């Protein structure tokens, strides 16, 4: 079983839709949870960063972490064509100071005008 | 823009050759991590450097090695290239041990023929 599972999609939605992206994980030691956005042929860009369980909101984006279920989500409201990208979840555990990120495979999202 | 740059953008090498990839981190960031991202996959952690010392390594063989320099630049060296080494190589810089936000460069796309 992979440490982090993410449905690769692809996911196609109309402009203005609410998008829900999800990841599950198996290691209860993960404490920090991130969402990255990666445009084609570019490096990942940090979108949201959450510590432990709870919600965090930033504009049209909301990140949720449920540690009891080992499940994290990213919601995008009023989706725009510019949101079309691959979304990667990532998480870390405290490993003696080595903060390696463990990534999901990424979900490719297309928002159609 | 993250302030993290990488060179070259693209590279084509032959199996068995050696390659050096370069990264320039954000000023003030003490950690640099390198990731390998195969097509359709999430990034995989190769290793991290903190203040010029290796500070954690993923499941990669010793022919993957690195260096970090005092001027916030770093290198990833890969010896005896194999076809499976074809991937996007990403470097990410962070504020230091204990900080979990990492900022990625645009990557170097390596093709091994």
PDB file of C-alpha atoms in Angstrom:
ATOM      1  CA  UNK A   1       0.000   0.000   0.000  1.00  0.00           C
ATOM      2  CA  UNK A   2       1.332   3.425  -0.944  1.00  0.00           C
ATOM      3  CA  UNK A   3       1.763   5.930   1.878  1.00  0.00           C
ATOM      4  CA  UNK A   4      -0.347   8.526   0.044  1.00  0.00           C
ATOM      5  CA  UNK A   5      -3.139   7.706  -2.388  1.00  0.00           C
ATOM      6  CA  UNK A   6      -4.622  10.260  -4.744  1.00  0.00           C
ATOM      7  CA  UNK A   7      -7.087   9.687  -7.572  1.00  0.00           C
ATOM      8  CA  UNK A   8      -5.232  10.813 -10.708  1.00  0.00           C
ATOM      9  CA  UNK A   9      -8.455  11.763 -12.490  1.00  0.00           C
ATOM     10  CA  UNK A  10      -8.593  13.397 -14.948  1.00  0.00           C
ATOM     11  CA  UNK A  11     -11.328  15.657 -13.617  1.00  0.00           C
ATOM     12  CA  UNK A  12     -13.212  17.991 -15.969  1.00  0.00           C
ATOM     13  CA  UNK A  13     -15.676  20.610 -14.667  1.00  0.00           C
ATOM     14  CA  UNK A  14     -17.477  23.675 -16.053  1.00  0.00           C
ATOM     15  CA  UNK A  15     -16.356  27.148 -15.030  1.00  0.00           C
ATOM     16  CA  UNK A  16     -17.911  28.202 -11.734  1.00  0.00           C
ATOM     17  CA  UNK A  17     -18.196  24.659 -10.353  1.00  0.00           C
ATOM     18  CA  UNK A  18     -17.050  23.621  -6.889  1.00  0.00           C
ATOM     19  CA  UNK A  19     -14.148  21.203  -7.148  1.00  0.00           C
ATOM     20  CA  UNK A  20     -13.272  18.634  -4.498  1.00  0.00           C
ATOM     21  CA  UNK A  21      -9.861  16.978  -4.521  1.00  0.00           C
ATOM     22  CA  UNK A  22      -8.913  14.290  -2.016  1.00  0.00           C
ATOM     23  CA  UNK A  23      -6.059  12.207  -0.685  1.00  0.00           C
ATOM     24  CA  UNK A  24      -5.868   9.380   1.798  1.00  0.00           C
ATOM     25  CA  UNK A  25      -2.792   8.301   3.675  1.00  0.00           C
ATOM     26  CA  UNK A  26      -1.713   5.378   5.784  1.00  0.00           C
ATOM     27  CA  UNK A  27       0.948   6.785   8.106  1.00  0.00           C
ATOM     28  CA  UNK A  28      -0.493   8.352  11.269  1.00  0.00           C
ATOM     29  CA  UNK A  29       2.847  10.107  11.889  1.00  0.00           C
ATOM     30  CA  UNK A  30       2.118  12.685   9.194  1.00  0.00           C
ATOM     31  CA  UNK A  31       1.562  16.061  10.851  1.00  0.00           C
ATOM     32  CA  UNK A  32       1.863  18.672   8.093  1.00  0.00           C
ATOM     33  CA  UNK A  33      -0.315  18.650   4.995  1.00  0.00           C
ATOM     34  CA  UNK A  34       0.125  20.638   1.832  1.00  0.00           C
ATOM     35  CA  UNK A  35      -1.495  21.156  -1.532  1.00  0.00           C
ATOM     36  CA  UNK A  36       0.609  22.076  -4.523  1.00  0.00           C
ATOM     37  CA  UNK A  37      -0.546  23.194  -7.955  1.00  0.00           C
ATOM     38  CA  UNK A  38       1.562  22.228 -10.940  1.00  0.00           C
ATOM     39  CA  UNK A  39       1.034  23.689 -14.374  1.00  0.00           C
ATOM     40  CA  UNK A  40       2.285  21.753 -17.376  1.00  0.00           C
ATOM     41  CA  UNK A  41       6.083  21.772 -17.614  1.00  0.00           C
ATOM     42  CA  UNK A  42       6.451  23.822 -14.425  1.00  0.00           C
ATOM     43  CA  UNK A  43       7.511  23.096 -10.861  1.00  0.00           C
ATOM     44  CA  UNK A  44       4.901  22.610  -8.101  1.00  0.00           C
ATOM     45  CA  UNK A  45       3.596  25.808  -6.487  1.00  0.00           C
ATOM     46  CA  UNK A  46       2.577  25.755  -2.813  1.00  0.00           C
ATOM     47  CA  UNK A  47      -1.147  26.560  -2.469  1.00  0.00           C
ATOM     48  CA  UNK A  48      -2.170  25.615   1.042  1.00  0.00           C
ATOM     49  CA  UNK A  49      -0.386  24.392   4.153  1.00  0.00           C
ATOM     50  CA  UNK A  50      -2.132  22.949   7.224  1.00  0.00           C
ATOM     51  CA  UNK A  51      -0.845  21.564  10.490  1.00  0.00           C
ATOM     52  CA  UNK A  52      -2.746  18.634  12.038  1.00  0.00           C
ATOM     53  CA  UNK A  53      -6.551  18.444  11.790  1.00  0.00           C
ATOM     54  CA  UNK A  54      -8.913  21.244  10.886  1.00  0.00           C
ATOM     55  CA  UNK A  55      -9.815  23.635   8.097  1.00  0.00           C
ATOM     56  CA  UNK A  56      -7.944  26.466   6.464  1.00  0.00           C
ATOM     57  CA  UNK A  57      -9.375  28.924   3.987  1.00  0.00           C
ATOM     58  CA  UNK A  58      -7.571  31.192   1.517  1.00  0.00           C
ATOM     59  CA  UNK A  59      -9.760  32.994  -0.964  1.00  0.00           C
ATOM     60  CA  UNK A  60     -11.495  30.430  -3.160  1.00  0.00           C
ATOM     61  CA  UNK A  61      -9.488  27.558  -1.676  1.00  0.00           C
ATOM     62  CA  UNK A  62     -10.294  25.557   1.472  1.00  0.00           C
ATOM     63  CA  UNK A  63      -8.110  22.776   2.822  1.00  0.00           C
ATOM     64  CA  UNK A  64      -9.494  20.209   5.268  1.00  0.00           C
ATOM     65  CA  UNK A  65      -7.613  17.606   7.274  1.00  0.00           C
ATOM     66  CA  UNK A  66      -9.281  14.729   9.121  1.00  0.00           C
ATOM     67  CA  UNK A  67      -6.512  12.850  10.892  1.00  0.00           C
ATOM     68  CA  UNK A  68      -8.912  10.342  12.446  1.00  0.00           C
ATOM     69  CA  UNK A  69      -9.867   9.192   8.954  1.00  0.00           C
ATOM     70  CA  UNK A  70      -6.437   9.868   7.419  1.00  0.00           C
ATOM     71  CA  UNK A  71      -8.144  11.944   4.759  1.00  0.00           C
ATOM     72  CA  UNK A  72      -7.397  15.401   3.382  1.00  0.00           C
ATOM     73  CA  UNK A  73      -9.345  17.526   0.939  1.00  0.00           C
ATOM     74  CA  UNK A  74      -8.968  20.661  -1.130  1.00  0.00           C
ATOM     75  CA  UNK A  75     -12.066  22.547  -2.232  1.00  0.00           C
ATOM     76  CA  UNK A  76     -12.001  25.143  -4.990  1.00  0.00           C
ATOM     77  CA  UNK A  77     -15.023  27.433  -5.193  1.00  0.00           C
ATOM     78  CA  UNK A  78     -16.062  29.308  -8.320  1.00  0.00           C
ATOM     79  CA  UNK A  79     -13.476  27.423 -10.368  1.00  0.00           C
ATOM     80  CA  UNK A  80     -11.804  29.298 -13.226  1.00  0.00           C
ATOM     81  CA  UNK A  81     -10.111  28.095 -16.427  1.00  0.00           C
ATOM     82  CA  UNK A  82      -6.833  29.347 -14.904  1.00  0.00           C
ATOM     83  CA  UNK A  83      -7.259  26.687 -12.185  1.00  0.00           C
ATOM     84  CA  UNK A  84      -6.635  24.019 -14.832  1.00  0.00           C
ATOM     85  CA  UNK A  85      -3.537  22.209 -13.578  1.00  0.00           C
ATOM     86  CA  UNK A  86      -2.409  19.114 -11.729  1.00  0.00           C
ATOM     87  CA  UNK A  87      -3.017  19.282  -7.979  1.00  0.00           C
ATOM     88  CA  UNK A  88      -0.625  17.377  -5.746  1.00  0.00           C
ATOM     89  CA  UNK A  89      -1.200  16.606  -2.092  1.00  0.00           C
ATOM     90  CA  UNK A  90       1.904  16.282   0.057  1.00  0.00           C
ATOM     91  CA  UNK A  91       2.601  15.563   3.681  1.00  0.00           C
ATOM     92  CA  UNK A  92       5.497  15.310   6.089  1.00  0.00           C
ATOM     93  CA  UNK A  93       6.411  13.682   9.365  1.00  0.00           C
ATOM     94  CA  UNK A  94       9.061  14.766  11.786  1.00  0.00           C
ATOM     95  CA  UNK A  95      11.949  12.482  10.941  1.00  0.00           C
ATOM     96  CA  UNK A  96      14.869  13.796  12.910  1.00  0.00           C
ATOM     97  CA  UNK A  97      14.760  17.109  11.120  1.00  0.00           C
ATOM     98  CA  UNK A  98      14.580  15.761   7.589  1.00  0.00           C
ATOM     99  CA  UNK A  99      11.358  17.218   6.239  1.00  0.00           C
ATOM    100  CA  UNK A 100      10.895  15.078   3.190  1.00  0.00           C
ATOM    101  CA  UNK A 101       7.577  15.588   1.466  1.00  0.00           C
ATOM    102  CA  UNK A 102       5.603  12.495   0.504  1.00  0.00           C
ATOM    103  CA  UNK A 103       3.417  13.243  -2.496  1.00  0.00           C
ATOM    104  CA  UNK A 104       0.343  11.746  -4.053  1.00  0.00           C
ATOM    105  CA  UNK A 105       0.334  11.060  -7.794  1.00  0.00           C
ATOM    106  CA  UNK A 106      -1.588  14.261  -8.517  1.00  0.00           C
ATOM    107  CA  UNK A 107      -5.068  14.916  -9.921  1.00  0.00           C
ATOM    108  CA  UNK A 108      -5.288  16.595 -13.315  1.00  0.00           C
ATOM    109  CA  UNK A 109      -8.068  19.201 -13.322  1.00  0.00           C
ATOM    110  CA  UNK A 110      -9.532  20.922 -16.370  1.00  0.00           C
ATOM    111  CA  UNK A 111     -11.986  23.811 -15.920  1.00  0.00           C
ATOM    112  CA  UNK A 112     -13.917  24.429 -19.123  1.00  0.00           C
ATOM    113  CA  UNK A 113     -15.077  27.976 -20.009  1.00  0.00           C
TER     114      UNK A 113
ATOM    115  CA  UNK B   1       7.769  33.137  -8.790  1.00  0.00           C
ATOM    116  CA  UNK B   2       9.449  31.187  -5.985  1.00  0.00           C
ATOM    117  CA  UNK B   3      12.941  32.625  -6.428  1.00  0.00           C
ATOM    118  CA  UNK B   4      14.310  29.115  -6.993  1.00  0.00           C
ATOM    119  CA  UNK B   5      16.044  28.628 -10.332  1.00  0.00           C
ATOM    120  CA  UNK B   6      17.374  25.498 -12.016  1.00  0.00           C
ATOM    121  CA  UNK B   7      19.633  24.809 -14.964  1.00  0.00           C
ATOM    122  CA  UNK B   8      19.592  23.514 -17.558  1.00  0.00           C
ATOM    123  CA  UNK B   9      15.916  23.406 -18.529  1.00  0.00           C
ATOM    124  CA  UNK B  10      16.282  20.292 -20.659  1.00  0.00           C
ATOM    125  CA  UNK B  11      19.038  17.736 -21.057  1.00  0.00           C
ATOM    126  CA  UNK B  12      19.519  14.642 -23.184  1.00  0.00           C
ATOM    127  CA  UNK B  13      22.103  12.077 -22.119  1.00  0.00           C
ATOM    128  CA  UNK B  14      23.087   8.571 -23.133  1.00  0.00           C
ATOM    129  CA  UNK B  15      22.843   5.554 -20.842  1.00  0.00           C
ATOM    130  CA  UNK B  16      26.018   5.167 -18.784  1.00  0.00           C
ATOM    131  CA  UNK B  17      26.919   8.860 -18.854  1.00  0.00           C
ATOM    132  CA  UNK B  18      27.076  11.210 -15.887  1.00  0.00           C
ATOM    133  CA  UNK B  19      25.035  14.389 -15.392  1.00  0.00           C
ATOM    134  CA  UNK B  20      25.128  17.425 -13.090  1.00  0.00           C
ATOM    135  CA  UNK B  21      22.019  19.488 -12.456  1.00  0.00           C
ATOM    136  CA  UNK B  22      22.130  22.848 -10.723  1.00  0.00           C
ATOM    137  CA  UNK B  23      19.840  24.786  -8.436  1.00  0.00           C
ATOM    138  CA  UNK B  24      19.927  28.253  -6.930  1.00  0.00           C
ATOM    139  CA  UNK B  25      17.840  28.571  -3.789  1.00  0.00           C
ATOM    140  CA  UNK B  26      16.135  31.562  -2.243  1.00  0.00           C
ATOM    141  CA  UNK B  27      18.477  33.738  -0.248  1.00  0.00           C
ATOM    142  CA  UNK B  28      18.270  32.849   3.434  1.00  0.00           C
ATOM    143  CA  UNK B  29      16.940  29.330   2.847  1.00  0.00           C
ATOM    144  CA  UNK B  30      19.203  26.832   4.571  1.00  0.00           C
ATOM    145  CA  UNK B  31      17.730  23.616   3.238  1.00  0.00           C
ATOM    146  CA  UNK B  32      17.581  22.315  -0.301  1.00  0.00           C
ATOM    147  CA  UNK B  33      15.845  19.119  -1.292  1.00  0.00           C
ATOM    148  CA  UNK B  34      15.906  17.280  -4.582  1.00  0.00           C
ATOM    149  CA  UNK B  35      12.993  15.317  -6.009  1.00  0.00           C
ATOM    150  CA  UNK B  36      12.532  13.099  -9.041  1.00  0.00           C
ATOM    151  CA  UNK B  37       9.180  13.284 -10.830  1.00  0.00           C
ATOM    152  CA  UNK B  38       8.513  10.610 -13.426  1.00  0.00           C
ATOM    153  CA  UNK B  39       5.808  11.252 -16.009  1.00  0.00           C
ATOM    154  CA  UNK B  40       2.341  10.988 -14.458  1.00  0.00           C
ATOM    155  CA  UNK B  41       3.711  10.555 -10.935  1.00  0.00           C
ATOM    156  CA  UNK B  42       4.182  12.729  -7.896  1.00  0.00           C
ATOM    157  CA  UNK B  43       7.686  13.883  -6.958  1.00  0.00           C
ATOM    158  CA  UNK B  44       9.837  11.347  -5.093  1.00  0.00           C
ATOM    159  CA  UNK B  45      12.292  12.563  -2.441  1.00  0.00           C
ATOM    160  CA  UNK B  46      15.946  11.965  -3.338  1.00  0.00           C
ATOM    161  CA  UNK B  47      17.778  13.762  -0.518  1.00  0.00           C
ATOM    162  CA  UNK B  48      17.988  16.970   1.468  1.00  0.00           C
ATOM    163  CA  UNK B  49      20.939  19.177   2.368  1.00  0.00           C
ATOM    164  CA  UNK B  50      21.075  21.475   5.360  1.00  0.00           C
ATOM    165  CA  UNK B  51      24.002  23.842   5.768  1.00  0.00           C
ATOM    166  CA  UNK B  52      26.055  21.844   3.258  1.00  0.00           C
ATOM    167  CA  UNK B  53      25.530  18.472   4.951  1.00  0.00           C
ATOM    168  CA  UNK B  54      23.237  15.664   3.756  1.00  0.00           C
ATOM    169  CA  UNK B  55      20.258  15.622   6.107  1.00  0.00           C
ATOM    170  CA  UNK B  56      18.124  12.722   4.948  1.00  0.00           C
ATOM    171  CA  UNK B  57      17.912  10.479   1.929  1.00  0.00           C
ATOM    172  CA  UNK B  58      15.122   8.691   0.115  1.00  0.00           C
ATOM    173  CA  UNK B  59      15.220   5.305  -1.569  1.00  0.00           C
ATOM    174  CA  UNK B  60      17.743   6.194  -4.260  1.00  0.00           C
ATOM    175  CA  UNK B  61      21.069   4.422  -4.958  1.00  0.00           C
ATOM    176  CA  UNK B  62      24.460   5.992  -4.146  1.00  0.00           C
ATOM    177  CA  UNK B  63      25.000   6.976  -7.784  1.00  0.00           C
ATOM    178  CA  UNK B  64      22.694   9.894  -6.923  1.00  0.00           C
ATOM    179  CA  UNK B  65      24.786  12.396  -4.979  1.00  0.00           C
ATOM    180  CA  UNK B  66      24.642  16.056  -4.166  1.00  0.00           C
ATOM    181  CA  UNK B  67      26.413  19.128  -2.949  1.00  0.00           C
ATOM    182  CA  UNK B  68      25.244  22.338  -1.337  1.00  0.00           C
ATOM    183  CA  UNK B  69      27.363  25.482  -1.373  1.00  0.00           C
ATOM    184  CA  UNK B  70      27.428  28.496   0.991  1.00  0.00           C
ATOM    185  CA  UNK B  71      26.010  30.800  -1.700  1.00  0.00           C
ATOM    186  CA  UNK B  72      22.603  28.986  -1.678  1.00  0.00           C
ATOM    187  CA  UNK B  73      23.432  26.985  -4.801  1.00  0.00           C
ATOM    188  CA  UNK B  74      23.417  23.202  -5.004  1.00  0.00           C
ATOM    189  CA  UNK B  75      24.047  20.340  -7.392  1.00  0.00           C
ATOM    190  CA  UNK B  76      22.560  16.943  -8.075  1.00  0.00           C
ATOM    191  CA  UNK B  77      24.950  14.470  -9.688  1.00  0.00           C
ATOM    192  CA  UNK B  78      23.847  11.206 -11.234  1.00  0.00           C
ATOM    193  CA  UNK B  79      26.417   8.656 -12.379  1.00  0.00           C
ATOM    194  CA  UNK B  80      25.972   5.668 -14.698  1.00  0.00           C
ATOM    195  CA  UNK B  81      22.680   6.952 -16.079  1.00  0.00           C
ATOM    196  CA  UNK B  82      19.910   4.431 -16.696  1.00  0.00           C
ATOM    197  CA  UNK B  83      16.877   4.754 -18.937  1.00  0.00           C
ATOM    198  CA  UNK B  84      14.620   4.900 -15.848  1.00  0.00           C
ATOM    199  CA  UNK B  85      16.423   8.051 -14.725  1.00  0.00           C
ATOM    200  CA  UNK B  86      14.487   9.967 -17.380  1.00  0.00           C
ATOM    201  CA  UNK B  87      12.316  12.366 -15.369  1.00  0.00           C
ATOM    202  CA  UNK B  88      11.775  15.932 -14.218  1.00  0.00           C
ATOM    203  CA  UNK B  89      14.259  16.775 -11.451  1.00  0.00           C
ATOM    204  CA  UNK B  90      13.044  19.375  -9.000  1.00  0.00           C
ATOM    205  CA  UNK B  91      14.874  21.220  -6.296  1.00  0.00           C
ATOM    206  CA  UNK B  92      13.027  22.812  -3.411  1.00  0.00           C
ATOM    207  CA  UNK B  93      14.356  25.249  -0.855  1.00  0.00           C
ATOM    208  CA  UNK B  94      13.089  25.797   2.645  1.00  0.00           C
ATOM    209  CA  UNK B  95      13.760  27.970   5.635  1.00  0.00           C
ATOM    210  CA  UNK B  96      15.564  25.307   7.600  1.00  0.00           C
ATOM    211  CA  UNK B  97      15.144  22.280   9.838  1.00  0.00           C
ATOM    212  CA  UNK B  98      11.786  22.484  11.597  1.00  0.00           C
ATOM    213  CA  UNK B  99      10.110  24.508   8.852  1.00  0.00           C
ATOM    214  CA  UNK B 100       7.926  22.493   6.519  1.00  0.00           C
ATOM    215  CA  UNK B 101       7.167  24.857   3.667  1.00  0.00           C
ATOM    216  CA  UNK B 102       9.262  24.118   0.606  1.00  0.00           C
ATOM    217  CA  UNK B 103       9.375  26.160  -2.586  1.00  0.00           C
ATOM    218  CA  UNK B 104      10.100  24.437  -5.869  1.00  0.00           C
ATOM    219  CA  UNK B 105      12.057  25.493  -8.892  1.00  0.00           C
ATOM    220  CA  UNK B 106      10.815  24.872 -12.448  1.00  0.00           C
ATOM    221  CA  UNK B 107      12.780  21.651 -12.790  1.00  0.00           C
ATOM    222  CA  UNK B 108      15.222  20.117 -15.242  1.00  0.00           C
ATOM    223  CA  UNK B 109      13.809  17.584 -17.667  1.00  0.00           C
ATOM    224  CA  UNK B 110      16.353  14.805 -18.190  1.00  0.00           C
ATOM    225  CA  UNK B 111      15.984  12.330 -21.022  1.00  0.00           C
ATOM    226  CA  UNK B 112      18.254   9.276 -21.067  1.00  0.00           C
ATOM    227  CA  UNK B 113      18.494   7.433 -24.390  1.00  0.00           C
TER     228      UNK B 113
END
